[in-house]
Amino acid sequence: MATVAGSTSNRPRMDYFYDAQIGNFHFGEGHPMRPHRVRLTHHLIVNYGLYKHMNVFRPKPATQKDLTAFHSDDFIRFLQEITPDNAQDYIAQLERANIGADCPIFDGLYEYVQTYTGGSIGGAARINQGCSDIVLNWSGGMHHAKKAEASGFCYVNDIVLAILELLKVHARVLYIDIDIHHGDGVEEAFYLTNRVLTLSFHQSGAAFFPGTGHINDLGGRSGKNYSLNFPLLAGMEDASYESIFNPIVNKVMQHFQPSVVVLCCGADSLSGDRVGCWNLSIRGHAACLEHVKSFGVPMLVLGGGGYTVRNVSRCWAYESARLLNQPVPDSVPWHEYMDYYAPEYKLHIPVSNMQNENSPEMLEKTRNKLFEILSQLEHAPSVQMETGNPGTRRTPDTHNIDDSEDDDENCWEADVRPHRMKRVHLAEFFDKDDRLEDLLDTDQVGVQDFEEPPSDDDEL
């Protein structure tokens, strides 16, 4: 592995996956999901000089074989074939795949999922190879996608695929989700295994998408008590969040003893998000990553939600700096996207004065409930892997069960996107030891590769 410039004993070996094309994909006029936010994040990382302290990679696109390690063959074939021009020929498949307003068909859809998923699988492979302590892929974190359907702006679940890659080498993987929405797709995929512990902190309520993640959803069979959920109310702020996040993560690390952690760092939990209803600051959000980092376990850090794009880029760039132990000034360095950060041109933004509906008593009650569940865990479970076939990642068959003007408006309406009836967990993944050296090669790139093609998104 190339030596990181200026590396020191307290600076982790960090890899960063970025593809310049990611910002060119567009979900459609008025859609809150804008991949352009990843481009904005990248330009802050470059202009703050953070890239000098990381190994920078352009991810190889995920192949059909990579994607069908979790997703069904028919679903991936459908994503390959569907376009805005031929959508009328796939009416039945559109309904079956949950394609619609939330998850529209747009030009380059399959290339988009290949790009963000390639970064997550490639990052997992780097960790498996022992080449990196921390890997960043801010374009990833699509935690709602299911085995055979899209959901919540997510088409392919790169998180599940990355965890499957990690399980080839690591006995236990911890997944932590600080997106404001419940990580339902990841929880469902690993609901029956004790090799993956999923921990999600999210907005509660049946009216808030996806309407899942109750504290009593604990997992099943050998995965009983390995799915942990902390549902929260509106207005969650830094001090309250720290009071639950740190002790619960401490307890999970003590009992589960993972050898790698995967984080979904959705920035829709920030104050002022167009879709979210919490009140976290950028520093408070980053403090979660710093706490996990303090355990010295390899980390795969992924993006997720976040819909006020200028704040998403602020947050992820700052978190990149904190994970590097690299201080950055609050003044945004001059670059071509400066106007996004007007009029203050600052990295950090003030939180609002919204009321925190989470009382200390409620938080303590839920925290104690999770402590009780964790006390029932087998310490550092030693299990075997059971996949569909020995030596493969195939999952067994299961039962069939623009930054717009709106950014400046009051943002506290609940996310009431339509969601399907809560389903029985498919839990497509079981356990058995699988040590194949199926490591994804990546192309390392330099700063000269950061130049990007013209894009319609470049104009505010």
GROMACS .gro file of C-alpha atoms in nm:
model
  460
    1MET     CA    1   0.000   0.000   0.000
    2ALA     CA    2   0.123   0.348  -0.077
    3THR     CA    3   0.249   0.538   0.226
    4VAL     CA    4   0.017   0.816   0.340
    5ALA     CA    5   0.197   1.147   0.324
    6GLY     CA    6   0.298   1.276   0.664
    7SER     CA    7   0.165   0.969   0.842
    8THR     CA    8   0.209   0.957   1.216
    9SER     CA    9   0.141   0.705   1.487
   10ASN     CA   10  -0.187   0.875   1.581
   11ARG     CA   11  -0.314   0.911   1.226
   12PRO     CA   12  -0.504   0.609   1.100
   13ARG     CA   13  -0.444   0.452   0.762
   14MET     CA   14  -0.742   0.587   0.573
   15ASP     CA   15  -0.877   0.510   0.226
   16TYR     CA   16  -1.124   0.730   0.041
   17PHE     CA   17  -1.339   0.608  -0.249
   18TYR     CA   18  -1.476   0.866  -0.493
   19ASP     CA   19  -1.593   0.861  -0.854
   20ALA     CA   20  -1.620   1.198  -1.028
   21GLN     CA   21  -1.926   1.079  -1.222
   22ILE     CA   22  -2.140   1.033  -0.910
   23GLY     CA   23  -2.255   1.394  -0.906
   24ASN     CA   24  -2.389   1.373  -1.261
   25PHE     CA   25  -2.671   1.131  -1.177
   26HIS     CA   26  -3.005   1.303  -1.123
   27PHE     CA   27  -3.321   1.156  -0.971
   28GLY     CA   28  -3.543   1.415  -1.136
   29GLU     CA   29  -3.679   1.763  -1.084
   30GLY     CA   30  -3.784   1.824  -0.725
   31HIS     CA   31  -3.654   1.493  -0.589
   32PRO     CA   32  -3.482   1.543  -0.252
   33MET     CA   33  -3.205   1.289  -0.319
   34ARG     CA   34  -2.921   1.463  -0.500
   35PRO     CA   35  -2.597   1.272  -0.561
   36HIS     CA   36  -2.443   1.614  -0.629
   37ARG     CA   37  -2.396   1.637  -0.249
   38VAL     CA   38  -2.114   1.381  -0.280
   39ARG     CA   39  -1.939   1.606  -0.533
   40LEU     CA   40  -1.975   1.901  -0.293
   41THR     CA   41  -1.826   1.689  -0.013
   42HIS     CA   42  -1.536   1.589  -0.235
   43HIS     CA   43  -1.452   1.947  -0.326
   44LEU     CA   44  -1.435   2.040   0.043
   45ILE     CA   45  -1.212   1.739   0.110
   46VAL     CA   46  -0.980   1.844  -0.173
   47ASN     CA   47  -0.972   2.215  -0.093
   48TYR     CA   48  -0.916   2.156   0.278
   49GLY     CA   49  -0.620   1.941   0.173
   50LEU     CA   50  -0.757   1.631   0.344
   51TYR     CA   51  -0.698   1.412   0.040
   52LYS     CA   52  -0.322   1.444   0.103
   53HIS     CA   53  -0.360   1.233   0.416
   54MET     CA   54  -0.562   0.953   0.255
   55ASN     CA   55  -0.522   0.691  -0.014
   56VAL     CA   56  -0.768   0.800  -0.283
   57PHE     CA   57  -0.934   0.537  -0.501
   58ARG     CA   58  -1.177   0.544  -0.788
   59PRO     CA   59  -1.402   0.242  -0.723
   60LYS     CA   60  -1.443  -0.025  -0.983
   61PRO     CA   61  -1.811  -0.059  -1.075
   62ALA     CA   62  -1.982  -0.346  -0.898
   63THR     CA   63  -2.050  -0.635  -1.133
   64GLN     CA   64  -2.372  -0.828  -1.170
   65LYS     CA   65  -2.209  -1.109  -0.971
   66ASP     CA   66  -2.124  -0.865  -0.692
   67LEU     CA   67  -2.482  -0.734  -0.678
   68THR     CA   68  -2.649  -1.077  -0.683
   69ALA     CA   69  -2.452  -1.186  -0.378
   70PHE     CA   70  -2.757  -1.043  -0.198
   71HIS     CA   71  -3.010  -0.917  -0.452
   72SER     CA   72  -3.220  -1.145  -0.669
   73ASP     CA   73  -3.110  -1.211  -1.027
   74ASP     CA   74  -3.441  -1.086  -1.165
   75PHE     CA   75  -3.421  -0.758  -0.976
   76ILE     CA   76  -3.066  -0.681  -1.090
   77ARG     CA   77  -3.153  -0.777  -1.447
   78PHE     CA   78  -3.449  -0.540  -1.428
   79LEU     CA   79  -3.224  -0.253  -1.310
   80GLN     CA   80  -2.990  -0.325  -1.601
   81GLU     CA   81  -3.267  -0.314  -1.860
   82ILE     CA   82  -3.503  -0.041  -1.741
   83THR     CA   83  -3.472   0.313  -1.884
   84PRO     CA   84  -3.706   0.614  -1.893
   85ASP     CA   85  -3.775   0.533  -2.259
   86ASN     CA   86  -3.884   0.170  -2.213
   87ALA     CA   87  -4.048   0.195  -1.869
   88GLN     CA   88  -4.395   0.152  -2.018
   89ASP     CA   89  -4.295  -0.201  -2.122
   90TYR     CA   90  -4.223  -0.300  -1.761
   91ILE     CA   91  -4.542  -0.200  -1.580
   92ALA     CA   92  -4.570  -0.521  -1.376
   93GLN     CA   93  -4.200  -0.522  -1.288
   94LEU     CA   94  -4.213  -0.156  -1.181
   95GLU     CA   95  -4.480  -0.236  -0.925
   96ARG     CA   96  -4.304  -0.549  -0.806
   97ALA     CA   97  -3.972  -0.364  -0.768
   98ASN     CA   98  -4.138  -0.072  -0.585
   99ILE     CA   99  -4.031   0.177  -0.851
  100GLY     CA  100  -4.217   0.507  -0.837
  101ALA     CA  101  -4.190   0.860  -0.702
  102ASP     CA  102  -3.944   0.772  -0.425
  103CYS     CA  103  -3.733   0.547  -0.645
  104PRO     CA  104  -3.774   0.677  -1.000
  105ILE     CA  105  -3.621   0.551  -1.321
  106PHE     CA  106  -3.359   0.793  -1.451
  107ASP     CA  107  -3.084   0.791  -1.711
  108GLY     CA  108  -2.781   0.593  -1.592
  109LEU     CA  109  -2.961   0.424  -1.301
  110TYR     CA  110  -2.768   0.098  -1.326
  111GLU     CA  111  -2.435   0.280  -1.359
  112TYR     CA  112  -2.529   0.480  -1.049
  113VAL     CA  113  -2.585   0.172  -0.833
  114GLN     CA  114  -2.269   0.011  -0.972
  115THR     CA  115  -2.070   0.318  -0.874
  116TYR     CA  116  -2.179   0.365  -0.514
  117THR     CA  117  -2.185  -0.009  -0.447
  118GLY     CA  118  -1.840  -0.060  -0.598
  119GLY     CA  119  -1.699   0.184  -0.345
  120SER     CA  120  -1.851   0.000  -0.049
  121ILE     CA  121  -1.747  -0.347  -0.163
  122GLY     CA  122  -1.402  -0.218  -0.255
  123GLY     CA  123  -1.369  -0.055   0.086
  124ALA     CA  124  -1.464  -0.379   0.259
  125ALA     CA  125  -1.202  -0.562   0.053
  126ARG     CA  126  -0.936  -0.311   0.160
  127ILE     CA  127  -1.021  -0.376   0.524
  128ASN     CA  128  -1.016  -0.751   0.464
  129GLN     CA  129  -0.669  -0.719   0.315
  130GLY     CA  130  -0.548  -0.537   0.627
  131CYS     CA  131  -0.454  -0.234   0.417
  132SER     CA  132  -0.668   0.025   0.593
  133ASP     CA  133  -0.795   0.121   0.937
  134ILE     CA  134  -1.077   0.342   0.810
  135VAL     CA  135  -1.243   0.351   0.468
  136LEU     CA  136  -1.475   0.630   0.350
  137ASN     CA  137  -1.737   0.598   0.078
  138TRP     CA  138  -1.972   0.893   0.115
  139SER     CA  139  -2.174   0.787  -0.191
  140GLY     CA  140  -2.279   0.464  -0.017
  141GLY     CA  141  -2.508   0.394   0.275
  142MET     CA  142  -2.828   0.299   0.089
  143HIS     CA  143  -2.980   0.116   0.383
  144HIS     CA  144  -3.345   0.075   0.274
  145ALA     CA  145  -3.304  -0.144  -0.036
  146LYS     CA  146  -3.439  -0.499  -0.008
  147LYS     CA  147  -3.342  -0.821  -0.178
  148ALA     CA  148  -3.583  -0.777  -0.469
  149GLU     CA  149  -3.714  -0.422  -0.442
  150ALA     CA  150  -3.606  -0.062  -0.416
  151SER     CA  151  -3.713   0.149  -0.119
  152GLY     CA  152  -3.664   0.497   0.021
  153PHE     CA  153  -3.440   0.637  -0.255
  154CYS     CA  154  -3.228   0.318  -0.238
  155TYR     CA  155  -3.203   0.065  -0.520
  156VAL     CA  156  -2.913  -0.164  -0.423
  157ASN     CA  157  -2.815  -0.220  -0.060
  158ASP     CA  158  -2.442  -0.158  -0.072
  159ILE     CA  159  -2.423  -0.193   0.307
  160VAL     CA  160  -2.546  -0.553   0.304
  161LEU     CA  161  -2.308  -0.636   0.018
  162ALA     CA  162  -2.014  -0.477   0.201
  163ILE     CA  163  -2.096  -0.668   0.521
  164LEU     CA  164  -2.113  -0.994   0.326
  165GLU     CA  165  -1.766  -0.914   0.194
  166LEU     CA  166  -1.638  -0.844   0.545
  167LEU     CA  167  -1.784  -1.169   0.678
  168LYS     CA  168  -1.544  -1.363   0.458
  169VAL     CA  169  -1.266  -1.260   0.696
  170HIS     CA  170  -1.429  -1.119   1.010
  171ALA     CA  171  -1.617  -1.335   1.256
  172ARG     CA  172  -1.841  -1.053   1.386
  173VAL     CA  173  -1.948  -0.727   1.220
  174LEU     CA  174  -2.116  -0.441   1.402
  175TYR     CA  175  -2.345  -0.216   1.199
  176ILE     CA  176  -2.434   0.126   1.345
  177ASP     CA  177  -2.689   0.352   1.179
  178ILE     CA  178  -2.717   0.722   1.276
  179ASP     CA  179  -2.936   0.821   0.981
  180ILE     CA  180  -3.267   0.959   1.106
  181HIS     CA  181  -3.448   0.677   0.924
  182HIS     CA  182  -3.443   0.320   1.048
  183GLY     CA  183  -3.193   0.096   0.867
  184ASP     CA  184  -3.464  -0.153   0.780
  185GLY     CA  185  -3.299  -0.314   0.478
  186VAL     CA  186  -2.982  -0.402   0.666
  187GLU     CA  187  -3.167  -0.524   0.974
  188GLU     CA  188  -3.391  -0.745   0.762
  189ALA     CA  189  -3.100  -0.903   0.576
  190PHE     CA  190  -2.923  -1.011   0.895
  191TYR     CA  191  -3.222  -1.067   1.122
  192LEU     CA  192  -3.146  -1.434   1.187
  193THR     CA  193  -2.769  -1.427   1.237
  194ASN     CA  194  -2.555  -1.356   1.542
  195ARG     CA  195  -2.250  -1.267   1.333
  196VAL     CA  196  -2.389  -0.923   1.251
  197LEU     CA  197  -2.529  -0.697   1.521
  198THR     CA  198  -2.736  -0.408   1.384
  199LEU     CA  199  -2.781  -0.098   1.600
  200SER     CA  200  -3.008   0.180   1.470
  201PHE     CA  201  -3.090   0.517   1.628
  202HIS     CA  202  -3.383   0.665   1.438
  203GLN     CA  203  -3.703   0.869   1.443
  204SER     CA  204  -3.995   0.661   1.568
  205GLY     CA  205  -4.357   0.656   1.466
  206ALA     CA  206  -4.565   0.470   1.212
  207ALA     CA  207  -4.608   0.791   1.010
  208PHE     CA  208  -4.233   0.843   0.967
  209PHE     CA  209  -4.066   0.644   0.691
  210PRO     CA  210  -4.011   0.348   0.692
  211GLY     CA  211  -4.224   0.294   1.002
  212THR     CA  212  -4.009   0.008   1.133
  213GLY     CA  213  -3.746  -0.029   1.403
  214HIS     CA  214  -3.948  -0.086   1.718
  215ILE     CA  215  -3.748  -0.155   2.033
  216ASN     CA  216  -3.906  -0.502   2.048
  217ASP     CA  217  -3.774  -0.595   1.703
  218LEU     CA  218  -3.479  -0.796   1.832
  219GLY     CA  219  -3.396  -1.057   1.569
  220GLY     CA  220  -3.487  -1.422   1.545
  221ARG     CA  221  -3.340  -1.771   1.579
  222SER     CA  222  -2.965  -1.744   1.637
  223GLY     CA  223  -2.996  -1.369   1.576
  224LYS     CA  224  -3.226  -1.312   1.874
  225ASN     CA  225  -3.115  -0.992   2.053
  226TYR     CA  226  -2.871  -0.904   1.773
  227SER     CA  227  -3.102  -0.644   1.615
  228LEU     CA  228  -3.113  -0.338   1.841
  229ASN     CA  229  -3.328  -0.032   1.785
  230PHE     CA  230  -3.347   0.299   1.970
  231PRO     CA  231  -3.654   0.486   1.843
  232LEU     CA  232  -3.650   0.859   1.921
  233LEU     CA  233  -3.878   1.160   1.894
  234ALA     CA  234  -3.837   1.493   1.717
  235GLY     CA  235  -3.587   1.757   1.829
  236MET     CA  236  -3.304   1.524   1.928
  237GLU     CA  237  -2.998   1.734   2.018
  238ASP     CA  238  -2.630   1.674   2.088
  239ALA     CA  239  -2.623   1.625   2.464
  240SER     CA  240  -2.919   1.388   2.470
  241TYR     CA  241  -2.783   1.190   2.176
  242GLU     CA  242  -2.443   1.151   2.338
  243SER     CA  243  -2.607   1.037   2.662
  244ILE     CA  244  -2.752   0.733   2.484
  245PHE     CA  245  -2.512   0.669   2.198
  246ASN     CA  246  -2.188   0.640   2.395
  247PRO     CA  247  -2.303   0.406   2.674
  248ILE     CA  248  -2.492   0.178   2.436
  249VAL     CA  249  -2.201   0.152   2.193
  250ASN     CA  250  -1.969   0.088   2.489
  251LYS     CA  251  -2.189  -0.197   2.604
  252VAL     CA  252  -2.221  -0.342   2.254
  253MET     CA  253  -1.844  -0.337   2.205
  254GLN     CA  254  -1.797  -0.506   2.542
  255HIS     CA  255  -2.043  -0.787   2.479
  256PHE     CA  256  -2.026  -0.838   2.101
  257GLN     CA  257  -1.655  -0.763   2.047
  258PRO     CA  258  -1.673  -0.701   1.671
  259SER     CA  259  -1.357  -0.705   1.464
  260VAL     CA  260  -1.493  -0.441   1.223
  261VAL     CA  261  -1.762  -0.170   1.236
  262VAL     CA  262  -1.976  -0.044   0.947
  263LEU     CA  263  -2.143   0.295   0.993
  264CYS     CA  264  -2.428   0.455   0.800
  265CYS     CA  265  -2.377   0.827   0.863
  266GLY     CA  266  -2.688   0.978   0.712
  267ALA     CA  267  -2.681   1.356   0.757
  268ASP     CA  268  -3.060   1.390   0.763
  269SER     CA  269  -3.026   1.375   1.141
  270LEU     CA  270  -2.872   1.724   1.131
  271SER     CA  271  -3.057   2.037   1.234
  272GLY     CA  272  -3.233   2.198   0.938
  273ASP     CA  273  -3.252   1.895   0.710
  274ARG     CA  274  -3.529   1.920   0.449
  275VAL     CA  275  -3.664   1.576   0.539
  276GLY     CA  276  -3.547   1.521   0.897
  277CYS     CA  277  -3.680   1.656   1.227
  278TRP     CA  278  -3.381   1.638   1.462
  279ASN     CA  279  -3.152   1.911   1.589
  280LEU     CA  280  -2.800   1.765   1.588
  281SER     CA  281  -2.504   1.988   1.512
  282ILE     CA  282  -2.227   1.883   1.277
  283ARG     CA  283  -1.995   1.845   1.576
  284GLY     CA  284  -2.252   1.631   1.758
  285HIS     CA  285  -2.295   1.409   1.453
  286ALA     CA  286  -1.919   1.371   1.413
  287ALA     CA  287  -1.879   1.289   1.783
  288CYS     CA  288  -2.051   0.955   1.716
  289LEU     CA  289  -1.784   0.857   1.463
  290GLU     CA  290  -1.506   0.972   1.693
  291HIS     CA  291  -1.644   0.761   1.976
  292VAL     CA  292  -1.656   0.450   1.758
  293LYS     CA  293  -1.305   0.526   1.634
  294SER     CA  294  -1.177   0.533   1.994
  295PHE     CA  295  -1.212   0.153   2.015
  296GLY     CA  296  -0.940   0.104   1.754
  297VAL     CA  297  -1.149  -0.133   1.540
  298PRO     CA  298  -1.143  -0.100   1.158
  299MET     CA  299  -1.428   0.115   1.029
  300LEU     CA  300  -1.614   0.125   0.697
  301VAL     CA  301  -1.781   0.467   0.696
  302LEU     CA  302  -2.065   0.522   0.450
  303GLY     CA  303  -2.301   0.808   0.368
  304GLY     CA  304  -2.678   0.763   0.372
  305GLY     CA  305  -2.955   1.021   0.380
  306GLY     CA  306  -2.918   1.398   0.392
  307TYR     CA  307  -3.120   1.639   0.186
  308THR     CA  308  -3.000   1.991   0.260
  309VAL     CA  309  -2.700   1.930   0.042
  310ARG     CA  310  -2.483   2.221   0.158
  311ASN     CA  311  -2.506   2.087   0.515
  312VAL     CA  312  -2.447   1.727   0.408
  313SER     CA  313  -2.118   1.824   0.245
  314ARG     CA  314  -2.018   2.029   0.548
  315CYS     CA  315  -2.087   1.735   0.778
  316TRP     CA  316  -1.911   1.463   0.579
  317ALA     CA  317  -1.607   1.680   0.507
  318TYR     CA  318  -1.576   1.766   0.878
  319GLU     CA  319  -1.614   1.401   0.974
  320SER     CA  320  -1.341   1.308   0.725
  321ALA     CA  321  -1.114   1.557   0.901
  322ARG     CA  322  -1.201   1.431   1.250
  323LEU     CA  323  -1.136   1.070   1.153
  324LEU     CA  324  -0.796   1.181   1.018
  325ASN     CA  325  -0.718   1.374   1.339
  326GLN     CA  326  -0.666   1.668   1.106
  327PRO     CA  327  -0.786   2.011   1.221
  328VAL     CA  328  -0.963   2.229   0.964
  329PRO     CA  329  -1.062   2.596   0.991
  330ASP     CA  330  -1.425   2.697   1.013
  331SER     CA  331  -1.392   2.923   0.709
  332VAL     CA  332  -1.469   2.732   0.390
  333PRO     CA  333  -1.172   2.749   0.151
  334TRP     CA  334  -1.238   2.918  -0.181
  335HIS     CA  335  -1.347   2.683  -0.458
  336GLU     CA  336  -1.594   2.671  -0.743
  337TYR     CA  337  -1.891   2.573  -0.525
  338MET     CA  338  -1.845   2.852  -0.269
  339ASP     CA  339  -2.191   2.996  -0.331
  340TYR     CA  340  -2.349   2.696  -0.165
  341TYR     CA  341  -2.207   2.815   0.168
  342ALA     CA  342  -2.314   3.180   0.141
  343PRO     CA  343  -2.353   3.412   0.316
  344GLU     CA  344  -2.134   3.302   0.610
  345TYR     CA  345  -1.902   3.068   0.416
  346LYS     CA  346  -1.852   2.867   0.735
  347LEU     CA  347  -1.817   2.493   0.788
  348HIS     CA  348  -2.033   2.484   1.100
  349ILE     CA  349  -2.391   2.604   1.122
  350PRO     CA  350  -2.601   2.692   1.427
  351VAL     CA  351  -2.876   2.457   1.542
  352SER     CA  352  -3.235   2.572   1.581
  353ASN     CA  353  -3.431   2.639   1.897
  354MET     CA  354  -3.679   2.358   1.832
  355GLN     CA  355  -3.807   2.169   2.133
  356ASN     CA  356  -3.650   1.835   2.219
  357GLU     CA  357  -3.941   1.595   2.266
  358ASN     CA  358  -3.711   1.327   2.412
  359SER     CA  359  -3.730   1.353   2.789
  360PRO     CA  360  -3.440   1.228   3.002
  361GLU     CA  361  -3.674   0.977   3.162
  362MET     CA  362  -3.781   0.834   2.827
  363LEU     CA  363  -3.422   0.807   2.707
  364GLU     CA  364  -3.314   0.637   3.027
  365LYS     CA  365  -3.600   0.388   3.006
  366THR     CA  366  -3.513   0.288   2.651
  367ARG     CA  367  -3.142   0.280   2.727
  368ASN     CA  368  -3.199   0.048   3.024
  369LYS     CA  369  -3.416  -0.176   2.808
  370LEU     CA  370  -3.133  -0.211   2.557
  371PHE     CA  371  -2.885  -0.274   2.840
  372GLU     CA  372  -3.108  -0.557   2.957
  373ILE     CA  373  -3.115  -0.705   2.607
  374LEU     CA  374  -2.738  -0.674   2.574
  375SER     CA  375  -2.689  -0.851   2.906
  376GLN     CA  376  -2.849  -1.157   2.748
  377LEU     CA  377  -2.601  -1.172   2.461
  378GLU     CA  378  -2.346  -1.447   2.445
  379HIS     CA  379  -2.011  -1.270   2.484
  380ALA     CA  380  -1.821  -1.270   2.153
  381PRO     CA  381  -2.032  -1.546   1.993
  382SER     CA  382  -1.839  -1.814   1.812
  383VAL     CA  383  -2.055  -1.940   1.529
  384GLN     CA  384  -2.030  -2.111   1.198
  385MET     CA  385  -2.146  -1.977   0.870
  386GLU     CA  386  -2.429  -2.133   0.671
  387THR     CA  387  -2.465  -2.011   0.316
  388GLY     CA  388  -2.658  -2.161   0.028
  389ASN     CA  389  -2.350  -2.353  -0.090
  390PRO     CA  390  -2.017  -2.409   0.084
  391GLY     CA  391  -1.756  -2.160  -0.030
  392THR     CA  392  -2.001  -1.910  -0.176
  393ARG     CA  393  -2.180  -1.597  -0.066
  394ARG     CA  394  -2.510  -1.713  -0.213
  395THR     CA  395  -2.790  -1.668   0.035
  396PRO     CA  396  -3.024  -1.957   0.108
  397ASP     CA  397  -3.380  -1.961  -0.017
  398THR     CA  398  -3.623  -1.819   0.235
  399HIS     CA  399  -3.995  -1.831   0.293
  400ASN     CA  400  -4.199  -1.611   0.060
  401ILE     CA  401  -4.341  -1.398   0.290
  402ASP     CA  402  -3.112   2.120  -0.624
  403ASP     CA  403  -3.031   2.254  -0.332
  404SER     CA  404  -3.356   2.448  -0.377
  405GLU     CA  405  -3.529   2.739  -0.219
  406ASP     CA  406  -3.711   2.494   0.002
  407ASP     CA  407  -3.389   2.449   0.199
  408ASP     CA  408  -3.444   2.785   0.364
  409GLU     CA  409  -3.798   2.712   0.474
  410ASN     CA  410  -3.910   2.559   0.801
  411CYS     CA  411  -3.802   2.195   0.767
  412TRP     CA  412  -3.975   2.017   1.052
  413GLU     CA  413  -4.250   1.828   0.874
  414ALA     CA  414  -4.227   1.454   0.934
  415ASP     CA  415  -4.107   1.230   0.654
  416VAL     CA  416  -4.438   1.076   0.554
  417ARG     CA  417  -4.321   0.903   0.236
  418PRO     CA  418  -4.552   0.612   0.155
  419HIS     CA  419  -4.416   0.278   0.267
  420ARG     CA  420  -4.538  -0.072   0.226
  421MET     CA  421  -4.694  -0.271   0.504
  422LYS     CA  422  -4.430  -0.396   0.744
  423ARG     CA  423  -4.326  -0.738   0.623
  424VAL     CA  424  -4.203  -1.050   0.794
  425HIS     CA  425  -3.826  -1.032   0.805
  426LEU     CA  426  -3.683  -1.236   0.519
  427ALA     CA  427  -3.347  -1.260   0.693
  428GLU     CA  428  -3.172  -1.380   0.382
  429PHE     CA  429  -2.837  -1.442   0.546
  430PHE     CA  430  -2.725  -1.718   0.781
  431ASP     CA  431  -2.388  -1.822   0.925
  432LYS     CA  432  -2.100  -2.051   0.828
  433ASP     CA  433  -1.727  -1.992   0.794
  434ASP     CA  434  -1.635  -1.864   0.447
  435ARG     CA  435  -1.276  -1.757   0.392
  436LEU     CA  436  -1.254  -1.720   0.017
  437GLU     CA  437  -1.002  -1.462  -0.095
  438ASP     CA  438  -1.247  -1.283  -0.322
  439LEU     CA  439  -1.084  -0.943  -0.293
  440LEU     CA  440  -1.189  -0.659  -0.518
  441ASP     CA  441  -0.903  -0.487  -0.697
  442THR     CA  442  -0.915  -0.109  -0.707
  443ASP     CA  443  -0.742   0.157  -0.910
  444GLN     CA  444  -0.562   0.413  -0.701
  445VAL     CA  445  -0.591   0.763  -0.839
  446GLY     CA  446  -0.419   1.090  -0.774
  447VAL     CA  447  -0.542   1.445  -0.741
  448GLN     CA  448  -0.506   1.488  -1.116
  449ASP     CA  449  -0.804   1.257  -1.152
  450PHE     CA  450  -1.027   1.492  -0.954
  451GLU     CA  451  -1.116   1.699  -1.260
  452GLU     CA  452  -1.479   1.636  -1.338
  453PRO     CA  453  -1.681   1.651  -1.660
  454PRO     CA  454  -1.933   1.931  -1.703
  455SER     CA  455  -2.266   1.874  -1.535
  456ASP     CA  456  -2.602   2.044  -1.533
  457ASP     CA  457  -2.578   2.031  -1.152
  458ASP     CA  458  -2.287   2.271  -1.154
  459GLU     CA  459  -2.520   2.570  -1.163
  460LEU     CA  460  -2.704   2.670  -0.849
   0.00000   0.00000   0.00000
